[in-house]
Coordinates of C-alpha atoms and ligand atoms in Angstrom, one line a residue:
X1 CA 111.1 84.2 40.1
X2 CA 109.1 86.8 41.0
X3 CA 106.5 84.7 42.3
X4 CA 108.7 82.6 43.8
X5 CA 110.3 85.6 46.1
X6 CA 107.2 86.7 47.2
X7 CA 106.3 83.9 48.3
X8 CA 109.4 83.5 50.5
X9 CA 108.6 86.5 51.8
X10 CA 105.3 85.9 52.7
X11 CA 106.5 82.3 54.3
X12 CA 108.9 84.8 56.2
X13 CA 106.1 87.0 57.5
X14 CA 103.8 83.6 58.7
X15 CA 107.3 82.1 60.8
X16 CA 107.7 85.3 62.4
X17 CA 103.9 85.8 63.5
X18 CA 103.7 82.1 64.2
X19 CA 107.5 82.8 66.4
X20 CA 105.0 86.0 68.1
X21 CA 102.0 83.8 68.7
X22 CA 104.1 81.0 70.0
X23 CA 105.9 83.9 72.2
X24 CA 102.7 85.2 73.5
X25 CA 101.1 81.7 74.5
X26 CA 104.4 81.3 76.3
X27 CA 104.1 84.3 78.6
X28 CA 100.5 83.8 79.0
X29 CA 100.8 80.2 80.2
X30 CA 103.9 81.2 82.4
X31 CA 101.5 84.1 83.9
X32 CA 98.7 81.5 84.6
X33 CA 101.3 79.2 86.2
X34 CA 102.8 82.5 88.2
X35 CA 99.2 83.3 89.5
X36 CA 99.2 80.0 91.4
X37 CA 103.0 79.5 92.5
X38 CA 104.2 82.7 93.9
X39 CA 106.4 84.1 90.5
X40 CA 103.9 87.1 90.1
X41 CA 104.8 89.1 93.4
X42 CA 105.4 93.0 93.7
X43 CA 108.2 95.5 94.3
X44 CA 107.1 98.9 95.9
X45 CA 108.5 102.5 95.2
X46 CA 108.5 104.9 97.4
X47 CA 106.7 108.0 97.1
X48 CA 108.1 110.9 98.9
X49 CA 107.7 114.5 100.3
X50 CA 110.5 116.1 98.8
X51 CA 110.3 118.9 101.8
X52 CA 111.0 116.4 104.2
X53 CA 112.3 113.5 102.6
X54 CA 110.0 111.3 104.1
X55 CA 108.1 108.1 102.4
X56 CA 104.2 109.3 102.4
X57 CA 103.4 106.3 100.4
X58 CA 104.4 103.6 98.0
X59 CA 103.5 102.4 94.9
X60 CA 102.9 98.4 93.9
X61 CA 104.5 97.2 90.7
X62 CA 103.7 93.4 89.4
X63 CA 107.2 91.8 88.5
X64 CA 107.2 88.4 87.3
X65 CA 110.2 85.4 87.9
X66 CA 110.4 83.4 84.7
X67 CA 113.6 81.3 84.2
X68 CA 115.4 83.5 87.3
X69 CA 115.2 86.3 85.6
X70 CA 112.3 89.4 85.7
X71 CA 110.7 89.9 82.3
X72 CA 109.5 93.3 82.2
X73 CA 106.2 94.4 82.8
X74 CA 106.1 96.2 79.1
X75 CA 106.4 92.5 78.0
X76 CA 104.0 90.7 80.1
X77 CA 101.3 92.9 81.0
X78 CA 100.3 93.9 77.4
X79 CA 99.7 89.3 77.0
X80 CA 97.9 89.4 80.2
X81 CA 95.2 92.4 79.0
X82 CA 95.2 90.5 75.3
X83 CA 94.2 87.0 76.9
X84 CA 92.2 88.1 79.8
X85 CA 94.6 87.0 82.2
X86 CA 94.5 90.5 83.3
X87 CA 91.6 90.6 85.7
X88 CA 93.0 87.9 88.1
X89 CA 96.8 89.3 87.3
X90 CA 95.3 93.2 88.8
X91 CA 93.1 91.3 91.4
X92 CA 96.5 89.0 92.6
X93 CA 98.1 92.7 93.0
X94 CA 95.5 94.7 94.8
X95 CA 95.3 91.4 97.2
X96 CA 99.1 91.6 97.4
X97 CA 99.5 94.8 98.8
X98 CA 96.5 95.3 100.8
X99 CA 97.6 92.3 103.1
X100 CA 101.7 93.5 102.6
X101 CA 100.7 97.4 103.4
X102 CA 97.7 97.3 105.7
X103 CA 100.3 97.7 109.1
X104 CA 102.2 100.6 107.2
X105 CA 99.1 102.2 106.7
X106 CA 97.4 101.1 110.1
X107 CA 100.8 102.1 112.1
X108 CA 102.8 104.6 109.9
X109 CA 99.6 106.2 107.4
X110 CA 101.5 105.1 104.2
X111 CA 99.3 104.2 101.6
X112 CA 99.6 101.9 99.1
X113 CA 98.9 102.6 95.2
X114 CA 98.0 100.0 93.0
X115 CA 97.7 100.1 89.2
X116 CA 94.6 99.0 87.3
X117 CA 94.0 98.5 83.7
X118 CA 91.2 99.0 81.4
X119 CA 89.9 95.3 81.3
X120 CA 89.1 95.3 85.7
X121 CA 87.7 98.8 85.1
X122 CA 85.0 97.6 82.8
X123 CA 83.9 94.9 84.8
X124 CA 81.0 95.4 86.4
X125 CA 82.3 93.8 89.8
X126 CA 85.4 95.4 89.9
X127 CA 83.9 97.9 92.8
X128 CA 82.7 94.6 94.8
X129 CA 86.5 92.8 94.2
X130 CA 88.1 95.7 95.7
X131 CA 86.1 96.6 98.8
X132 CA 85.8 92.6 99.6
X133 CA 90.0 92.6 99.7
X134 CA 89.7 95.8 101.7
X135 CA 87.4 93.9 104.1
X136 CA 89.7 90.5 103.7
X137 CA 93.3 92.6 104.7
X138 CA 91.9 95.1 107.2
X139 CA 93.3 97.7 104.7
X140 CA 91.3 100.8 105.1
X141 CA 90.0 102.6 102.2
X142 CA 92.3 105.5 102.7
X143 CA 95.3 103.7 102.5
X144 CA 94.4 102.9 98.9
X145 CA 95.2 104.6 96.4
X146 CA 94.1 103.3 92.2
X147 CA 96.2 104.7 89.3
X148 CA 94.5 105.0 86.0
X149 CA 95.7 106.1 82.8
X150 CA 94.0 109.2 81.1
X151 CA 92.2 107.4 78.3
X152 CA 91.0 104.4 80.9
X153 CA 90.1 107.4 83.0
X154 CA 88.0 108.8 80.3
X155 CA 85.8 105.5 79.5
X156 CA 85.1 105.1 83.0
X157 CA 84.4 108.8 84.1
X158 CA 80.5 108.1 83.2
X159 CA 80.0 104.5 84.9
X160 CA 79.7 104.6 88.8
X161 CA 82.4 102.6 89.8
X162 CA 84.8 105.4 90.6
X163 CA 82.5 107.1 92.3
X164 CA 81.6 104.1 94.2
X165 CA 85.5 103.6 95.0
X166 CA 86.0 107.2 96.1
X167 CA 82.4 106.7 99.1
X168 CA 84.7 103.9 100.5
X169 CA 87.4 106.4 100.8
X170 CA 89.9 105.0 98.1
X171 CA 91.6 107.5 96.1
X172 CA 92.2 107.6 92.2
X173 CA 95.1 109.0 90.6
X174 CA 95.3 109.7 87.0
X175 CA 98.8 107.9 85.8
X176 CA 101.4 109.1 83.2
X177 CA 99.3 112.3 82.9
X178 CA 100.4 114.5 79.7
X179 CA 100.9 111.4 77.5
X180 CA 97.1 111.3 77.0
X181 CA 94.4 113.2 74.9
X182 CA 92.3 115.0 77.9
X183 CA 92.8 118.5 77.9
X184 CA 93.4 120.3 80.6
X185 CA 90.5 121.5 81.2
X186 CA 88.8 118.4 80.8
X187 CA 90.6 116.9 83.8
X188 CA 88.1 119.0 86.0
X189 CA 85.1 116.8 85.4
X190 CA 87.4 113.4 85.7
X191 CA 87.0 111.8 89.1
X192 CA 90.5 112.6 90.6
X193 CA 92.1 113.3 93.6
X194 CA 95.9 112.3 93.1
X195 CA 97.8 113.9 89.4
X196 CA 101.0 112.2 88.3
X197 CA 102.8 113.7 85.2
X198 CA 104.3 111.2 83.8
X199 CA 108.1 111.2 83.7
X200 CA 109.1 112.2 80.1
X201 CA 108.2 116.0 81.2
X202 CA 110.2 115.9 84.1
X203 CA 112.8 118.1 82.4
X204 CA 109.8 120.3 80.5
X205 CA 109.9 123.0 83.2
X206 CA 107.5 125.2 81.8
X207 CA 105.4 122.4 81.1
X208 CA 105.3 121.1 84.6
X209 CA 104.6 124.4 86.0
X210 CA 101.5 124.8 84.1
X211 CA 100.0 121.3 85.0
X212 CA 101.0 121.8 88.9
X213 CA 99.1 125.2 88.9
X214 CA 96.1 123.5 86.9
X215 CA 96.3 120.8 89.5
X216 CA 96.8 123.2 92.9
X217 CA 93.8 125.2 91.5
X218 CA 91.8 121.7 91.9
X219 CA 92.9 120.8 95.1
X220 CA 94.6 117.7 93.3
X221 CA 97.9 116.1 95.2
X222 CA 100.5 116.3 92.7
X223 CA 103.0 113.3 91.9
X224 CA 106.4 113.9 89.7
X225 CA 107.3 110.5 88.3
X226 CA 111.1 109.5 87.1
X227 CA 112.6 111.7 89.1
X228 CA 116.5 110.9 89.0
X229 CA 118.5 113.4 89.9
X230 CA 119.2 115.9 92.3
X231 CA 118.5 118.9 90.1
X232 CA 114.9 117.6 89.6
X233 CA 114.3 117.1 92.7
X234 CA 115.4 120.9 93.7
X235 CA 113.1 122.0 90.7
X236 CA 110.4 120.6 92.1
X237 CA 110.4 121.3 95.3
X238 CA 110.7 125.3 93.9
X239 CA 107.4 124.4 91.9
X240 CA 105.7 122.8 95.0
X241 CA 105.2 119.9 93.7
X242 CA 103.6 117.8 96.7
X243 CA 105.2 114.5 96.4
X244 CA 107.7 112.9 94.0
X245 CA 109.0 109.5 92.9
X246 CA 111.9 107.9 90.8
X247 CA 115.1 106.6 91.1
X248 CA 116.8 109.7 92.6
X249 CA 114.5 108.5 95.7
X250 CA 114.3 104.6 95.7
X251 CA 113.8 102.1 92.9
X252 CA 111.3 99.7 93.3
X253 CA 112.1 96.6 95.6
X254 CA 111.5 93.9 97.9
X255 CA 108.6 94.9 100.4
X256 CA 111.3 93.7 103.0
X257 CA 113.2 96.2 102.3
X258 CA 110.7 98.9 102.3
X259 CA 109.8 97.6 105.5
X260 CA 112.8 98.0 107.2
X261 CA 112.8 101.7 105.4
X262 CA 109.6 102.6 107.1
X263 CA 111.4 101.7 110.1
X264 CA 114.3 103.2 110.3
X265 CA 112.2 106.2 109.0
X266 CA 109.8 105.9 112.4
X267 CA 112.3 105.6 114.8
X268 CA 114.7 108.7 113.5
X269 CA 111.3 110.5 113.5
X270 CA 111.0 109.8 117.1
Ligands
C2E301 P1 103.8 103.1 85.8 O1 102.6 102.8 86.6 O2 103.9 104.4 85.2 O3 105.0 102.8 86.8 C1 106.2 103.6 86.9 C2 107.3 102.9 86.1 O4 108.4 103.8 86.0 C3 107.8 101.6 86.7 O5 108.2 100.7 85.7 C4 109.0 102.1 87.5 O6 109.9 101.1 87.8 C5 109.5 103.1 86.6 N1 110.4 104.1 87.3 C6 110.2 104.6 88.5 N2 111.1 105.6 88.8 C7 111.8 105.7 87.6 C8 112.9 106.6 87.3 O7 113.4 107.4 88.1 N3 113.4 106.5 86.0 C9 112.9 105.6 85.1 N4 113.4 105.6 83.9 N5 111.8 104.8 85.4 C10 111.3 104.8 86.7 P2 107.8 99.2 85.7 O8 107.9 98.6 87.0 O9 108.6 98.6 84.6 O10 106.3 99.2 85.2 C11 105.9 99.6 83.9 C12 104.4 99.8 83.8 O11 103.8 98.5 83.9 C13 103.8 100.6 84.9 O12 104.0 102.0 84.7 C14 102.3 100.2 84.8 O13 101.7 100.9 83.8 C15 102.5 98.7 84.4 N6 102.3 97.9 85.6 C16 103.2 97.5 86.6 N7 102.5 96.7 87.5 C17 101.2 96.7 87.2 C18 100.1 96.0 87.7 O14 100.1 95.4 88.8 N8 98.9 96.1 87.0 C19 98.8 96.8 85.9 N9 97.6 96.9 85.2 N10 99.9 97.5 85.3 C20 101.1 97.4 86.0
MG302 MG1 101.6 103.7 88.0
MG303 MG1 103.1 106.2 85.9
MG304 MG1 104.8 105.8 83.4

């Protein structure tokens, strides 16, 4: 009986893995069908100056139509980096909003930030993909920004690509910072101009405090993601905190209606 029972269990364990695998190739031939038909498109947040109030730039997240309903990115960018889908998923993005935000660069200096994962990072023509879509959308490099996580950040700090990036004028920002392994002091030698601490320390005063004087000292722009309240936003505009982003400020949405934000923006600025 014993036997028998472990068995069953182990016929358990092979349905469910077999229900995962069938999951995954799901999603990843959705995504393939999405890079050609217009289901892989992008919302944009707006990043603001919490002195002012005003949109300084906006950052590009992939959302994905399946059914006529989003999945999450937590679900579908994890299948995309573990079948390689990845590299034409980032590249469909960085195309995306270059065209969508070269005028609100070229007419109202926001910039755009796009993230990038590990996979485009380590390919050796990921410099060469980017600066041809700046050439393709008339997007200037200043009006792009790349967000990288710490440990991507880390593996690439040695290779020349970033470097390459930064000549053309593109900026890098180090993503969710705090929920790495770099130390503080080891963000000094990391190629970075733009620092954003990743929203589960957004009520860790103390903790915020410290990074944003680590980050002033380096002459590093500082980003406070997940901001959602009022409160927050007061705190951080006490630490000087250059530039903040969250829900308090604008969820992600159609570039339509950013648009018409940057507009209505422009002409009360007026
Ligand atoms: P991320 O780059 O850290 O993006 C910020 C995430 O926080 C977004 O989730 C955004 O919708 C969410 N967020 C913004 N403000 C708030 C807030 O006030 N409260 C809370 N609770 N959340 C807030 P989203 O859009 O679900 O994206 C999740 C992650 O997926 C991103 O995290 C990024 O790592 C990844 N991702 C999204 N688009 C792309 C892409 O085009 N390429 C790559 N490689 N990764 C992407
Ligand atoms: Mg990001
Ligand atoms: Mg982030
Ligand atoms: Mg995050």
């Amino acid at each position: 009986a014993a036997k028998l029972a472990g068995g069953a269990r182990l016929a358990r364990f092979d349905d469910s893995l077999r229900a995962q695998q069938s999951e995954r190739a799901r999603i990843a031939a959705g995504l393939r069908q999405g890079l050609a038909d217009g289901s892989l498109f992008l919302h944009y947040q707006p990043v603001v100056d919490p002195a002012t109030g005003r949109m300084t730039g906006v950052e590009a997240l992939m959302r994905w139509r399946r059914d006529g309903e989003l999945v999450p990115p937590a679900v579908f960018i994890p299948v995309a980096e573990q079948t390689g889908l990845i590299g034409q998923l980032g590249e469909l993005a960085l195309r995306l909003a270059c065209t969508r935000a070269a005028p609100w660069y070229r007419r109202h200096g926001i910039y755009v930030t796009v993230n990038v994962s590990t996979h485009q990072l380590r390919d050796p023509g990921f410099a060469g993909t980017v600066l041809g879509i700046l050439a393709e959308t008339g997007m200037p490099g200043a009006g792009l920004v790349l967000e990288i996580t710490e440990s991507v950040l880390i593996d690439a700090a040695d290779t020349p690509v970033l470097g390459t990036l930064r000549e053309h004028g593109i900026r890098i920002a180090i993503d969710d910072f705090g929920t790495g392994y770099s130390s503080l002091a080891y963000l000094r030698r990391l190629p970075v101009d733009i620092l954003k601490i990743d929203r589960s320390f957004i009520d860790d005063v103390s903790f915020t405090r410290a990074i944003l004087q680590l980050a002033q000292s380096q002459d590093l722009v500082t980003v406070a993601e997940g901001v959602e309240t009022a409160t927050q936003a007061d705190q951080l505009r006490e630490l000087r905190c250059d530039l903040v982003q969250g829900y308090h400020f604008g969820r992600p949405t159609d570039a339509e209606i950013i648009e018409s934000l940057i507009r209505e923006s422009s002409a009360t600025a007026a």
